[in-house]
mmCIF file of C-alpha atoms in Angstrom:
data_model
loop_
_atom_site.group_PDB
_atom_site.id
_atom_site.type_symbol
_atom_site.label_atom_id
_atom_site.label_comp_id
_atom_site.label_asym_id
_atom_site.label_seq_id
_atom_site.Cartn_x
_atom_site.Cartn_y
_atom_site.Cartn_z
ATOM 1 C CA UNK A 32 73.736 95.879 166.523
ATOM 2 C CA UNK A 33 75.096 93.150 164.231
ATOM 3 C CA UNK A 34 73.026 89.990 164.640
ATOM 4 C CA UNK A 35 72.354 86.705 162.870
ATOM 5 C CA UNK A 36 69.994 83.789 163.263
ATOM 6 C CA UNK A 37 71.897 80.587 162.484
ATOM 7 C CA UNK A 38 69.928 77.708 160.990
ATOM 8 C CA UNK A 39 70.902 74.282 159.723
ATOM 9 C CA UNK A 40 69.506 70.954 158.572
ATOM 10 C CA UNK A 41 66.083 72.124 157.422
ATOM 11 C CA UNK A 42 65.558 68.881 155.479
ATOM 12 C CA UNK A 43 62.562 70.168 153.490
ATOM 13 C CA UNK A 44 60.586 71.050 156.633
ATOM 14 C CA UNK A 45 59.171 74.412 155.602
ATOM 15 C CA UNK A 46 56.704 74.312 158.506
ATOM 16 C CA UNK A 47 59.512 74.317 161.060
ATOM 17 C CA UNK A 48 61.454 76.879 159.036
ATOM 18 C CA UNK A 49 58.580 79.350 159.037
ATOM 19 C CA UNK A 50 58.236 79.055 162.801
ATOM 20 C CA UNK A 51 61.958 79.648 163.314
ATOM 21 C CA UNK A 52 61.988 82.696 161.048
ATOM 22 C CA UNK A 53 58.966 84.169 162.817
ATOM 23 C CA UNK A 54 60.598 83.566 166.205
ATOM 24 C CA UNK A 55 63.880 85.154 165.125
ATOM 25 C CA UNK A 56 62.080 88.149 163.630
ATOM 26 C CA UNK A 57 60.154 88.602 166.881
ATOM 27 C CA UNK A 58 63.528 88.737 168.653
ATOM 28 C CA UNK A 59 64.701 91.477 166.300
ATOM 29 C CA UNK A 60 66.846 89.313 164.011
ATOM 30 C CA UNK A 61 66.241 89.390 160.254
ATOM 31 C CA UNK A 62 69.520 88.105 158.735
ATOM 32 C CA UNK A 63 70.090 84.353 158.587
ATOM 33 C CA UNK A 64 73.081 82.057 158.135
ATOM 34 C CA UNK A 65 72.067 78.680 156.691
ATOM 35 C CA UNK A 66 74.541 75.821 157.200
ATOM 36 C CA UNK A 67 73.095 73.413 154.641
ATOM 37 C CA UNK A 68 71.191 70.133 154.313
ATOM 38 C CA UNK A 69 68.246 72.114 153.089
ATOM 39 C CA UNK A 70 65.978 70.045 150.861
ATOM 40 C CA UNK A 71 66.499 66.316 151.350
ATOM 41 C CA UNK A 72 63.437 64.878 153.072
ATOM 42 C CA UNK A 73 59.840 63.755 152.452
ATOM 43 C CA UNK A 74 58.172 67.034 153.427
ATOM 44 C CA UNK A 75 58.130 70.129 151.159
ATOM 45 C CA UNK A 76 61.419 70.653 149.255
ATOM 46 C CA UNK A 77 60.183 73.162 146.653
ATOM 47 C CA UNK A 78 58.145 75.131 149.189
ATOM 48 C CA UNK A 79 61.273 75.317 151.353
ATOM 49 C CA UNK A 80 63.253 76.763 148.447
ATOM 50 C CA UNK A 81 60.533 79.287 147.634
ATOM 51 C CA UNK A 82 60.370 80.430 151.255
ATOM 52 C CA UNK A 83 64.151 80.770 151.556
ATOM 53 C CA UNK A 84 64.190 82.964 148.452
ATOM 54 C CA UNK A 85 62.239 85.575 150.396
ATOM 55 C CA UNK A 86 64.759 85.765 153.250
ATOM 56 C CA UNK A 87 67.960 87.697 153.815
ATOM 57 C CA UNK A 88 70.077 84.570 154.111
ATOM 58 C CA UNK A 89 73.712 83.549 153.622
ATOM 59 C CA UNK A 90 73.861 79.859 152.651
ATOM 60 C CA UNK A 91 76.533 77.176 152.404
ATOM 61 C CA UNK A 92 76.185 73.605 151.167
ATOM 62 C CA UNK A 93 75.611 70.498 153.261
ATOM 63 C CA UNK A 94 76.433 66.915 152.403
ATOM 64 C CA UNK A 95 72.873 66.071 151.423
ATOM 65 C CA UNK A 96 72.604 69.115 149.179
ATOM 66 C CA UNK A 97 75.625 67.806 147.315
ATOM 67 C CA UNK A 98 74.222 64.275 147.303
ATOM 68 C CA UNK A 99 71.003 65.489 145.661
ATOM 69 C CA UNK A 100 72.670 66.915 142.565
ATOM 70 C CA UNK A 101 75.344 64.209 142.456
ATOM 71 C CA UNK A 102 72.854 61.330 142.668
ATOM 72 C CA UNK A 103 73.068 58.713 139.930
ATOM 73 C CA UNK A 104 70.155 57.088 138.127
ATOM 74 C CA UNK A 105 70.610 53.889 140.128
ATOM 75 C CA UNK A 106 70.703 55.801 143.420
ATOM 76 C CA UNK A 107 67.513 57.637 142.542
ATOM 77 C CA UNK A 108 65.810 54.421 141.422
ATOM 78 C CA UNK A 109 66.560 52.785 144.781
ATOM 79 C CA UNK A 110 65.580 55.813 146.884
ATOM 80 C CA UNK A 111 61.970 57.017 146.490
ATOM 81 C CA UNK A 112 62.638 60.003 148.764
ATOM 82 C CA UNK A 113 65.479 61.189 146.529
ATOM 83 C CA UNK A 114 63.238 60.836 143.471
ATOM 84 C CA UNK A 115 60.525 62.841 145.219
ATOM 85 C CA UNK A 116 63.006 65.591 146.123
ATOM 86 C CA UNK A 117 64.396 65.838 142.592
ATOM 87 C CA UNK A 118 60.939 65.822 141.003
ATOM 88 C CA UNK A 119 59.711 68.438 143.460
ATOM 89 C CA UNK A 120 62.649 70.816 143.126
ATOM 90 C CA UNK A 121 63.158 71.065 139.396
ATOM 91 C CA UNK A 122 66.086 72.754 137.667
ATOM 92 C CA UNK A 123 66.379 76.175 139.319
ATOM 93 C CA UNK A 124 66.843 75.033 142.953
ATOM 94 C CA UNK A 125 69.274 72.337 141.853
ATOM 95 C CA UNK A 126 71.418 74.844 139.959
ATOM 96 C CA UNK A 127 71.290 77.100 143.010
ATOM 97 C CA UNK A 128 72.534 74.246 145.215
ATOM 98 C CA UNK A 129 75.442 73.655 142.847
ATOM 99 C CA UNK A 130 76.507 77.277 143.321
ATOM 100 C CA UNK A 131 76.683 77.092 147.120
ATOM 101 C CA UNK A 132 80.139 77.278 148.743
ATOM 102 C CA UNK A 133 81.481 74.397 150.825
ATOM 103 C CA UNK A 134 82.374 76.794 153.636
ATOM 104 C CA UNK A 135 82.535 80.541 154.133
ATOM 105 C CA UNK A 136 84.119 83.286 156.192
ATOM 106 C CA UNK A 137 81.030 85.358 156.974
ATOM 107 C CA UNK A 138 83.100 88.255 158.338
ATOM 108 C CA UNK A 139 86.299 88.788 160.331
ATOM 109 C CA UNK A 140 84.828 86.917 163.313
ATOM 110 C CA UNK A 141 82.585 84.169 161.910
ATOM 111 C CA UNK A 142 83.442 81.051 159.899
ATOM 112 C CA UNK A 143 80.785 78.591 158.700
ATOM 113 C CA UNK A 144 80.972 74.975 157.583
ATOM 114 C CA UNK A 145 78.447 72.147 157.539
ATOM 115 C CA UNK A 146 80.502 69.354 159.097
ATOM 116 C CA UNK A 147 84.178 70.223 159.524
ATOM 117 C CA UNK A 148 86.391 72.593 157.500
ATOM 118 C CA UNK A 149 87.580 69.652 155.399
ATOM 119 C CA UNK A 150 84.698 67.143 155.378
ATOM 120 C CA UNK A 151 80.931 67.627 155.213
ATOM 121 C CA UNK A 152 80.345 64.068 156.466
ATOM 122 C CA UNK A 153 82.183 64.377 159.797
ATOM 123 C CA UNK A 154 80.676 65.810 162.973
ATOM 124 C CA UNK A 155 82.878 68.568 164.360
ATOM 125 C CA UNK A 156 81.740 68.434 167.985
ATOM 126 C CA UNK A 157 80.430 64.889 168.455
ATOM 127 C CA UNK A 158 81.975 61.433 168.572
ATOM 128 C CA UNK A 159 79.511 58.738 167.486
ATOM 129 C CA UNK A 160 81.756 55.670 167.764
ATOM 130 C CA UNK A 161 79.638 54.378 170.679
ATOM 131 C CA UNK A 162 76.440 54.543 168.601
ATOM 132 C CA UNK A 163 75.206 57.804 170.091
ATOM 133 C CA UNK A 164 76.548 61.354 170.105
ATOM 134 C CA UNK A 165 78.954 62.338 172.880
ATOM 135 C CA UNK A 166 80.999 65.512 172.900
ATOM 136 C CA UNK A 167 84.507 65.196 171.486
ATOM 137 C CA UNK A 168 87.647 65.902 173.464
ATOM 138 C CA UNK A 169 88.770 69.471 172.862
ATOM 139 C CA UNK A 170 92.013 68.301 171.279
ATOM 140 C CA UNK A 171 90.027 66.438 168.629
ATOM 141 C CA UNK A 172 87.901 69.496 167.877
ATOM 142 C CA UNK A 173 90.964 71.716 167.538
ATOM 143 C CA UNK A 174 92.615 69.155 165.275
ATOM 144 C CA UNK A 175 89.527 69.043 163.047
ATOM 145 C CA UNK A 176 89.477 72.848 162.875
ATOM 146 C CA UNK A 177 92.989 72.860 161.466
ATOM 147 C CA UNK A 178 94.091 76.333 160.418
ATOM 148 C CA UNK A 179 90.692 77.994 160.922
ATOM 149 C CA UNK A 180 91.306 80.888 163.294
ATOM 150 C CA UNK A 181 87.950 82.706 163.333
ATOM 151 C CA UNK A 182 86.565 83.597 166.735
ATOM 152 C CA UNK A 183 83.160 81.981 166.065
ATOM 153 C CA UNK A 184 82.958 78.592 164.326
ATOM 154 C CA UNK A 185 79.526 77.600 163.018
ATOM 155 C CA UNK A 186 78.808 73.967 162.181
ATOM 156 C CA UNK A 187 75.765 71.779 161.619
ATOM 157 C CA UNK A 188 75.307 68.182 160.436
ATOM 158 C CA UNK A 189 74.789 66.507 163.831
ATOM 159 C CA UNK A 190 71.348 68.072 164.479
ATOM 160 C CA UNK A 191 72.564 68.610 168.047
ATOM 161 C CA UNK A 192 72.487 72.160 169.457
ATOM 162 C CA UNK A 193 75.670 72.949 171.321
ATOM 163 C CA UNK A 194 77.979 75.836 172.245
ATOM 164 C CA UNK A 195 81.572 74.864 173.061
ATOM 165 C CA UNK A 196 84.194 77.320 174.320
ATOM 166 C CA UNK A 197 87.721 76.261 173.360
ATOM 167 C CA UNK A 198 91.059 76.974 175.030
ATOM 168 C CA UNK A 199 92.095 78.729 171.804
ATOM 169 C CA UNK A 200 89.593 81.458 172.645
ATOM 170 C CA UNK A 201 87.303 80.289 169.856
ATOM 171 C CA UNK A 202 83.666 79.331 170.318
ATOM 172 C CA UNK A 203 82.094 76.518 168.286
ATOM 173 C CA UNK A 204 78.348 76.749 167.744
ATOM 174 C CA UNK A 205 76.013 74.104 166.377
ATOM 175 C CA UNK A 206 72.477 75.541 166.099
ATOM 176 C CA UNK A 207 70.900 72.101 165.940
ATOM 177 C CA UNK A 208 68.351 71.224 163.291
ATOM 178 C CA UNK A 209 65.393 73.227 162.090
ATOM 179 C CA UNK A 210 63.604 70.323 160.480
ATOM 180 C CA UNK A 211 64.446 66.940 162.013
ATOM 181 C CA UNK A 212 65.193 66.258 165.683
ATOM 182 C CA UNK A 213 66.134 62.575 165.441
ATOM 183 C CA UNK A 214 67.503 60.119 162.922
ATOM 184 C CA UNK A 215 69.409 56.872 162.565
ATOM 185 C CA UNK A 216 72.390 56.563 160.221
ATOM 186 C CA UNK A 217 74.714 53.760 159.200
ATOM 187 C CA UNK A 218 77.715 55.907 158.247
ATOM 188 C CA UNK A 219 80.494 56.088 159.246
ATOM 189 C CA UNK A 220 79.248 53.681 161.943
ATOM 190 C CA UNK A 221 75.665 52.850 162.980
ATOM 191 C CA UNK A 222 74.432 55.601 165.295
ATOM 192 C CA UNK A 223 71.381 57.578 166.343
ATOM 193 C CA UNK A 224 70.817 61.248 167.043
ATOM 194 C CA UNK A 225 67.917 61.995 169.401
ATOM 195 C CA UNK A 226 66.906 65.366 170.849
ATOM 196 C CA UNK A 227 63.752 63.982 172.530
ATOM 197 C CA UNK A 228 61.638 66.940 171.417
ATOM 198 C CA UNK A 229 59.817 67.777 168.186
ATOM 199 C CA UNK A 230 60.689 71.470 168.527
ATOM 200 C CA UNK A 231 62.862 73.165 165.914
ATOM 201 C CA UNK A 232 66.266 74.463 166.975
ATOM 202 C CA UNK A 233 68.364 77.456 165.945
ATOM 203 C CA UNK A 234 70.917 79.918 167.347
ATOM 204 C CA UNK A 235 71.171 83.688 167.581
ATOM 205 C CA UNK A 236 74.454 85.610 167.478
ATOM 206 C CA UNK A 237 74.473 89.242 168.621
ATOM 207 C CA UNK A 238 77.589 91.380 168.760
ATOM 208 C CA UNK A 239 78.027 93.367 171.966
ATOM 209 C CA UNK A 240 81.076 95.600 171.585
ATOM 210 C CA UNK A 241 83.896 93.257 170.597
ATOM 211 C CA UNK A 242 82.185 90.136 171.922
ATOM 212 C CA UNK A 243 79.407 87.916 170.614
ATOM 213 C CA UNK A 244 76.408 86.903 172.683
ATOM 214 C CA UNK A 245 75.314 83.396 171.654
ATOM 215 C CA UNK A 246 71.978 81.815 172.515
ATOM 216 C CA UNK A 247 70.228 78.593 171.506
ATOM 217 C CA UNK A 248 66.482 78.520 170.938
ATOM 218 C CA UNK A 249 63.733 75.917 170.625
ATOM 219 C CA UNK A 250 60.536 76.698 168.712
ATOM 220 C CA UNK A 251 57.333 74.698 168.601
ATOM 221 C CA UNK A 252 55.464 74.390 165.309
ATOM 222 C CA UNK A 253 52.610 72.382 163.823
ATOM 223 C CA UNK A 254 54.691 69.253 163.293
ATOM 224 C CA UNK A 255 51.577 67.268 162.348
ATOM 225 C CA UNK A 256 51.723 68.995 158.953
ATOM 226 C CA UNK A 257 55.233 67.670 158.440
ATOM 227 C CA UNK A 258 54.191 64.244 159.723
ATOM 228 C CA UNK A 259 51.342 64.126 157.209
ATOM 229 C CA UNK A 260 53.794 64.816 154.396
ATOM 230 C CA UNK A 261 56.103 62.050 155.615
ATOM 231 C CA UNK A 262 53.122 59.694 155.779
ATOM 232 C CA UNK A 263 52.165 60.517 152.197
ATOM 233 C CA UNK A 264 55.717 59.631 151.114
ATOM 234 C CA UNK A 265 55.596 56.373 153.150
ATOM 235 C CA UNK A 266 58.379 57.427 155.536
ATOM 236 C CA UNK A 267 57.171 55.985 158.828
ATOM 237 C CA UNK A 268 60.651 56.457 160.295
ATOM 238 C CA UNK A 269 60.460 60.190 159.703
ATOM 239 C CA UNK A 270 56.957 60.313 161.171
ATOM 240 C CA UNK A 271 58.194 59.021 164.527
ATOM 241 C CA UNK A 272 61.256 61.269 164.553
ATOM 242 C CA UNK A 273 59.147 64.329 163.735
ATOM 243 C CA UNK A 274 56.558 63.484 166.362
ATOM 244 C CA UNK A 275 58.831 62.669 169.311
ATOM 245 C CA UNK A 276 62.403 63.679 168.504
ATOM 246 C CA UNK A 277 63.331 60.047 169.083
ATOM 247 C CA UNK A 278 64.061 57.050 166.875
ATOM 248 C CA UNK A 279 61.727 54.117 167.395
#
C-alpha cells in the first residue's frame, strides 16, 4: 500500500520530529513528505538536519528556509535567533536548503507546496485579515490553486491542521506543524495562530484502490526539552508557545 507521512514547519524542533517519526513508523508509514520551514527556531537546527538525513523523506522549501540563506548581514545582526541558526547549521545544510524545490508534483495524484503554488508567504486555506485564522471561502482557495489539478494538494505554513474537500474533486491537506503550535506574526497583517496544545501535528496519506485515505494526528513529546533550548536562546515567546500552544 502506498503511504506517506506528511510533515511541515519543524522549526528546529528535533524533539517533536523524533516523536512524529516514531508515531508514523508505529502506524506502518516510513516515507515522509516535508513541506518546509525546517530549521528556523531557537531549538536544535543542526540536530534536526542530522536526523532528517536518516529518513526516507521528500522535501520542498518553505519561506523561512529561503530567508535563512538569503539573510543579509544587517538582518542577522538584528536577529539573534537567525545568527544562532546560521552558526549552528554550517555550510552543508545551507547548501542543501538552496537545492530544495519551491513546489513539487510527488506523483500523479499529489502536489506539494509550502504556502500556495505561487507564494510561500500566503496561507492557502486560511484568511488572517481579522487577526486570527479562519477558513477561506472555497472560491478563494480554488483561485489560489490556479492551474494545479492534482487530486491531493499538500500545503503548510499556517501551522493549522486541516483537510478541505473542494467542489473540484480535489482535497487540500495541511498537516499542521511538527515543531511550533502557536505564534504571532506581523505580516501581511498582525495575526496569531494558536492550536491550544503543545502536541506535534502531522498527516498520513494511504492509498486505498484509486482513493486516498487522509488522517490527521497529534503526538505528545517531551516539550520541556524544546522549552529549555528556547530559554537558553532567550526566546520567552517561544517558551510559552511550546508549553501551551497559545500566544501570551
